[in-house]
Each structure stands twice: as structure tokens, then as C-alpha cells.
Amino acid sequence: MSFDVQAVRAQFPILSQQVDGKPLVYLDNAATTQKPQAVIDALMSFYTQTNANVHRGAHKLSDEATRRYEKARDQVAAFINANSREEVIWTAGTTEGINLVAHGLAKQLEAGDEVVVTEMEHHANLVTWQQACIQSGATLRVAPIFDNGELDIQTFQSYLGPNTRMVAFPHVSNALGTLNPVKDLVAMAKRYDALVLVDGAQGIAHGGVDVQDLGCDFYAFSGHKLFGPTGIGVLWGRRSVLEDWPVWMTGGEMIAEVSYQSASWGALPLRLEAGTPHIAGAIGLGAAVEWFGSLDLAAVQAHEKALIESAMLQARNIEGMRLIGTAPNKVGILSFVMDNAHPADIGFILDRQGVAIRTGDNCAQPLMNRLGINGTARASFSLYNTLDEVDAFFVALRKAQSMLA
């Protein structure tokens, strides 16, 4: 098992640039990943050779655009081991995918029903269910986490019952890096026949997502966090659930028959894809999963594990630095606060040294409140990062600490 990180980095043009005369050290991968040349080429090829609308043109360009677009659906279906291509619904990203499900569920919920989420949710997987419950009169239950960022499994399980209609939680916490035991949580929810949605925004880029094996009903993720374009994402849904799911938007290709008085909807997947889709984005995402799927997954995961382990080890040697999120099962994210230093100031000083990180509440304000902080500085790692970059991050961090003391 080997992983040539330099050969991988050479495929990402943006990583060779400098920031203020310093080599770019890009550690904001939880926000968005960079794009390999294979994805850039796929986008360029579409716009320069094949640009046309799909499914509706009577000419060669439209036929070829449709072929590439639907090939991308097949590529994504294979990548996540969907049972059929009809289960892959194109969205604008994770947020739209979750909203699609929550919009439909809100029409089915009633007083007495319960939706279970966790304290570690991104706003996209909290506010959506919160609003669905407000609209329907259902109850939102929020399962607690321990101070180290690990889910309290026992309490989570106690929150499930015959009134549970939906359970939603992240595969990986964007703010903490906590890797949740998805299969176990799904199995607990299924004892009560609850639907389960997994927010896969942070889990998908670490590989090994098999939706059939996980056992969930929905898995949502964004292309831009999987080395693909922005503005494209996927909602995978179990076909038996999606077949009759209330439509999210209407118009365009999703319609079967329409009159001035009524309309009927087409078959999956188009019934949940209204309007002209993000054709180039889907093609780019297809190229991204093909590129990622060509790598040795075990070697990639071993490399990423070495990165986070090095970061965790070095963090322990910095006085006044407190890690936020130290669950035993953790992936790719180092969130922290430092004595007498605002996260925004840390981020600014690191940027002047070429190191890009995220600062703020990470779109998880209730979680920050739960932890008694306003926000964090967050370094997040991907497969193209190196151990030398981890070292460079800590050199820059020590400089920031001395400047802010």
C-alpha cells in the first residue's frame, strides 16, 4: 500500500501558487476542496465542444450533452453503490438535498410525531428539520454529545420510539471531525421504522460510502467537497421511498402531463429535478468521482489518518491551545481555540503566511453555544495535503500566537 502525494498534488493546478510570496498551504478542505485537472478538463470540454440543453434537443450537441450528463449519473451511482441510477437525484448541494426531503416530510408530519437530530448538526441539517416541525406541529428532539464531541449513543437511543418519523445526523461533523457510527445509528432507528437521512457533506470525500451497506434512506452530499464543481450535489434516496415522495419544485422536465387545470409528474429521477439542471456541474462531478475512484482508497485513508494524527500530536505541545472535538473516531478536522486570541485574528495572520484555514462558528451556532464558545479556528485536511504542510501550519500558528500574546 503506497500513496504518492506529490503525484496527486501535481494534478491540482491551484496548489502550485503562492500567497504573499509564500507557498499556498490550503487547509480549508471542509469548506471546499480543490479541483484536479481531470475535472477542469471535463468542464472545459463540455463548454467548448458540447454545450447544449439535455433531454429536449433534436440535434447532435444535445444528444452528446445528454449522454455525458446521464453517464455522470451512472458514475455517481456506481461510486456510492446505489441500487439503481434512478436513485441519484441531482441537486445544488447537500443543503438543497436535505431541504428536498424535509419539504416532503413536512407534508406528512403531524402533532405527536418526532424528528431526531444531534447537537453537532450543521445549520443545513438542523434548521430544515426545525422548520418542518414548526410547520407540522411535530416535535424536534436533539440528541446530546459529550464534551469531546462524541455522540451520546445511549441517550440518542433513548430518544427513539414509536413516534419517531425521521432521524437525521452527519456522517462526519464539519465542526468537530467526529466520525459517527452510521450503520449502528441507522439500525437503532430502523427498529422503529423511522426514515434516516445522513448528511454526507463531510463524509463523502474520505471515501468508502456504500449507501446499501449503511442502510439509510437518504444520503446527501455536495460535489464541491468531493473535488467537483460548486453548485452541484446529490441526494441519494431509496427508490421505494422516493417513488411517492412529494415533489420539491415543479416545471420543466419533471412533468408527465399538464393542462391549465392540473399536472402529473414523471418517473424518477426526473420527477424530483425541475428545470434546466446544472449540466456542466453534473459532468464535472462525474469526472471527480471517476478520478477519486481510481485512487487506492486504503492508501488515501492511511495518508489522511497520518495527517490528523500529526496535527493532534503537535497541538498538544502548544501551550494555550485547546482542541474542540477530540472524539476517538475523528476524520480530517482540527478545530481549536487559543488563549487571548480571537479565531479571526489567527486566520488573518496565518493567511499572511500562506496558510488558509476557516474561522467562525462553522455554520453550527447551537453547537458553539453548547460548547461555551463563540467560534473556532479550523484546519481541515484532504488527500493532497502533506506532513510538511502540517508542520508549516504549526510554524505559522506559533508565529500568530507570539504576535497576539
PDB file of N, CA and C in Angstrom, residues 119-120 144-153 173 175-180 312 316 322-331 333-336 367 370-373:
ATOM      1  N   GLU A 119     -26.765  17.314  18.543  1.00  0.00           N
ATOM      2  CA  GLU A 119     -26.222  18.628  18.891  1.00  0.00           C
ATOM      3  C   GLU A 119     -25.087  19.073  17.967  1.00  0.00           C
ATOM      4  N   MET A 120     -24.586  18.180  17.142  1.00  0.00           N
ATOM      5  CA  MET A 120     -23.435  18.534  16.303  1.00  0.00           C
ATOM      6  C   MET A 120     -23.824  18.949  14.887  1.00  0.00           C
ATOM      7  N   PRO A 144     -27.904  14.652  22.633  1.00  0.00           N
ATOM      8  CA  PRO A 144     -26.713  15.364  23.109  1.00  0.00           C
ATOM      9  C   PRO A 144     -25.404  14.706  22.681  1.00  0.00           C
ATOM     10  N   ILE A 145     -24.345  15.491  22.792  1.00  0.00           N
ATOM     11  CA  ILE A 145     -22.989  14.988  22.600  1.00  0.00           C
ATOM     12  C   ILE A 145     -22.234  15.149  23.922  1.00  0.00           C
ATOM     13  N   PHE A 146     -21.146  14.407  24.058  1.00  0.00           N
ATOM     14  CA  PHE A 146     -20.244  14.595  25.186  1.00  0.00           C
ATOM     15  C   PHE A 146     -19.340  15.786  24.905  1.00  0.00           C
ATOM     16  N   ASP A 147     -18.621  16.249  25.920  1.00  0.00           N
ATOM     17  CA  ASP A 147     -17.774  17.422  25.759  1.00  0.00           C
ATOM     18  C   ASP A 147     -16.658  17.215  24.731  1.00  0.00           C
ATOM     19  N   ASN A 148     -16.290  15.966  24.474  1.00  0.00           N
ATOM     20  CA  ASN A 148     -15.236  15.712  23.490  1.00  0.00           C
ATOM     21  C   ASN A 148     -15.761  15.685  22.054  1.00  0.00           C
ATOM     22  N   GLY A 149     -17.081  15.903  21.894  1.00  0.00           N
ATOM     23  CA  GLY A 149     -17.660  15.933  20.569  1.00  0.00           C
ATOM     24  C   GLY A 149     -18.211  14.610  20.088  1.00  0.00           C
ATOM     25  N   GLU A 150     -18.176  13.608  20.930  1.00  0.00           N
ATOM     26  CA  GLU A 150     -18.707  12.293  20.565  1.00  0.00           C
ATOM     27  C   GLU A 150     -20.200  12.241  20.886  1.00  0.00           C
ATOM     28  N   LEU A 151     -20.968  11.601  20.024  1.00  0.00           N
ATOM     29  CA  LEU A 151     -22.399  11.475  20.252  1.00  0.00           C
ATOM     30  C   LEU A 151     -22.672  10.584  21.447  1.00  0.00           C
ATOM     31  N   ASP A 152     -23.602  11.003  22.301  1.00  0.00           N
ATOM     32  CA  ASP A 152     -24.051  10.196  23.440  1.00  0.00           C
ATOM     33  C   ASP A 152     -25.014   9.138  22.895  1.00  0.00           C
ATOM     34  N   ILE A 153     -24.471   7.979  22.567  1.00  0.00           N
ATOM     35  CA  ILE A 153     -25.249   6.941  21.901  1.00  0.00           C
ATOM     36  C   ILE A 153     -26.403   6.454  22.764  1.00  0.00           C
ATOM     37  N   SER A 173     -18.900  15.282  11.453  1.00  0.00           N
ATOM     38  CA  SER A 173     -19.196  16.656  11.867  1.00  0.00           C
ATOM     39  C   SER A 173     -18.241  17.631  11.202  1.00  0.00           C
ATOM     40  N   ALA A 175     -17.667  20.634  12.131  1.00  0.00           N
ATOM     41  CA  ALA A 175     -17.025  21.497  13.125  1.00  0.00           C
ATOM     42  C   ALA A 175     -16.091  20.738  14.051  1.00  0.00           C
ATOM     43  N   LEU A 176     -16.321  19.440  14.208  1.00  0.00           N
ATOM     44  CA  LEU A 176     -15.582  18.650  15.191  1.00  0.00           C
ATOM     45  C   LEU A 176     -14.733  17.553  14.573  1.00  0.00           C
ATOM     46  N   GLY A 177     -15.106  17.111  13.386  1.00  0.00           N
ATOM     47  CA  GLY A 177     -14.420  15.985  12.780  1.00  0.00           C
ATOM     48  C   GLY A 177     -14.896  14.637  13.272  1.00  0.00           C
ATOM     49  N   THR A 178     -15.866  14.614  14.167  1.00  0.00           N
ATOM     50  CA  THR A 178     -16.372  13.361  14.711  1.00  0.00           C
ATOM     51  C   THR A 178     -16.936  12.471  13.605  1.00  0.00           C
ATOM     52  N   LEU A 179     -16.473  11.232  13.567  1.00  0.00           N
ATOM     53  CA  LEU A 179     -16.987  10.243  12.628  1.00  0.00           C
ATOM     54  C   LEU A 179     -18.042   9.412  13.350  1.00  0.00           C
ATOM     55  N   ASN A 180     -19.289   9.560  12.935  1.00  0.00           N
ATOM     56  CA  ASN A 180     -20.374   8.858  13.618  1.00  0.00           C
ATOM     57  C   ASN A 180     -20.499   7.410  13.146  1.00  0.00           C
ATOM     58  N   MET A 312      -2.813  16.429  15.642  1.00  0.00           N
ATOM     59  CA  MET A 312      -3.260  16.271  17.035  1.00  0.00           C
ATOM     60  C   MET A 312      -2.061  16.211  17.976  1.00  0.00           C
ATOM     61  N   ARG A 316      -0.821  19.273  20.994  1.00  0.00           N
ATOM     62  CA  ARG A 316      -0.646  19.061  22.436  1.00  0.00           C
ATOM     63  C   ARG A 316       0.572  19.794  22.983  1.00  0.00           C
ATOM     64  N   ARG A 322      -6.467  24.885  22.815  1.00  0.00           N
ATOM     65  CA  ARG A 322      -7.450  23.881  23.248  1.00  0.00           C
ATOM     66  C   ARG A 322      -8.182  23.338  22.027  1.00  0.00           C
ATOM     67  N   LEU A 323      -8.102  22.043  21.847  1.00  0.00           N
ATOM     68  CA  LEU A 323      -8.781  21.408  20.734  1.00  0.00           C
ATOM     69  C   LEU A 323     -10.270  21.300  21.011  1.00  0.00           C
ATOM     70  N   ILE A 324     -11.069  21.556  20.004  1.00  0.00           N
ATOM     71  CA  ILE A 324     -12.516  21.427  20.091  1.00  0.00           C
ATOM     72  C   ILE A 324     -12.916  20.242  19.207  1.00  0.00           C
ATOM     73  N   GLY A 325     -13.242  19.139  19.861  1.00  0.00           N
ATOM     74  CA  GLY A 325     -13.556  17.921  19.130  1.00  0.00           C
ATOM     75  C   GLY A 325     -12.412  16.932  19.214  1.00  0.00           C
ATOM     76  N   THR A 326     -12.482  16.062  20.211  1.00  0.00           N
ATOM     77  CA  THR A 326     -11.415  15.073  20.416  1.00  0.00           C
ATOM     78  C   THR A 326     -11.994  13.666  20.529  1.00  0.00           C
ATOM     79  N   ALA A 327     -13.069  13.421  19.810  1.00  0.00           N
ATOM     80  CA  ALA A 327     -13.684  12.090  19.839  1.00  0.00           C
ATOM     81  C   ALA A 327     -12.672  11.055  19.340  1.00  0.00           C
ATOM     82  N   PRO A 328     -12.735   9.830  19.863  1.00  0.00           N
ATOM     83  CA  PRO A 328     -11.785   8.789  19.440  1.00  0.00           C
ATOM     84  C   PRO A 328     -11.826   8.529  17.936  1.00  0.00           C
ATOM     85  N   ASN A 329     -13.021   8.528  17.356  1.00  0.00           N
ATOM     86  CA  ASN A 329     -13.157   8.338  15.912  1.00  0.00           C
ATOM     87  C   ASN A 329     -13.331   9.706  15.264  1.00  0.00           C
ATOM     88  N   LYS A 330     -12.290  10.147  14.582  1.00  0.00           N
ATOM     89  CA  LYS A 330     -12.233  11.529  14.112  1.00  0.00           C
ATOM     90  C   LYS A 330     -11.587  11.551  12.730  1.00  0.00           C
ATOM     91  N   VAL A 331     -12.067  12.437  11.863  1.00  0.00           N
ATOM     92  CA  VAL A 331     -11.578  12.480  10.486  1.00  0.00           C
ATOM     93  C   VAL A 331     -11.266  13.908  10.063  1.00  0.00           C
ATOM     94  N   ILE A 333     -10.296  16.939  10.589  1.00  0.00           N
ATOM     95  CA  ILE A 333     -10.606  18.302  11.034  1.00  0.00           C
ATOM     96  C   ILE A 333      -9.948  18.576  12.381  1.00  0.00           C
ATOM     97  N   LEU A 334      -9.256  19.713  12.463  1.00  0.00           N
ATOM     98  CA  LEU A 334      -8.632  20.166  13.699  1.00  0.00           C
ATOM     99  C   LEU A 334      -9.205  21.538  14.030  1.00  0.00           C
ATOM    100  N   SER A 335     -10.202  21.559  14.911  1.00  0.00           N
ATOM    101  CA  SER A 335     -10.788  22.819  15.365  1.00  0.00           C
ATOM    102  C   SER A 335     -10.193  23.169  16.721  1.00  0.00           C
ATOM    103  N   PHE A 336      -9.978  24.468  16.946  1.00  0.00           N
ATOM    104  CA  PHE A 336      -9.308  24.842  18.189  1.00  0.00           C
ATOM    105  C   PHE A 336      -9.586  26.299  18.542  1.00  0.00           C
ATOM    106  N   LEU A 367     -24.198  24.423  18.278  1.00  0.00           N
ATOM    107  CA  LEU A 367     -23.098  23.596  18.773  1.00  0.00           C
ATOM    108  C   LEU A 367     -22.071  24.454  19.495  1.00  0.00           C
ATOM    109  N   ARG A 370     -23.417  25.243  22.800  1.00  0.00           N
ATOM    110  CA  ARG A 370     -23.344  24.046  23.655  1.00  0.00           C
ATOM    111  C   ARG A 370     -21.949  23.896  24.252  1.00  0.00           C
ATOM    112  N   LEU A 371     -20.916  24.241  23.473  1.00  0.00           N
ATOM    113  CA  LEU A 371     -19.539  24.083  23.924  1.00  0.00           C
ATOM    114  C   LEU A 371     -19.023  25.305  24.677  1.00  0.00           C
ATOM    115  N   GLY A 372     -19.849  26.345  24.757  1.00  0.00           N
ATOM    116  CA  GLY A 372     -19.469  27.527  25.519  1.00  0.00           C
ATOM    117  C   GLY A 372     -18.446  28.406  24.836  1.00  0.00           C
ATOM    118  N   ILE A 373     -18.445  28.420  23.502  1.00  0.00           N
ATOM    119  CA  ILE A 373     -17.502  29.245  22.745  1.00  0.00           C
ATOM    120  C   ILE A 373     -18.260  29.988  21.648  1.00  0.00           C
TER     121      ILE A 373
END
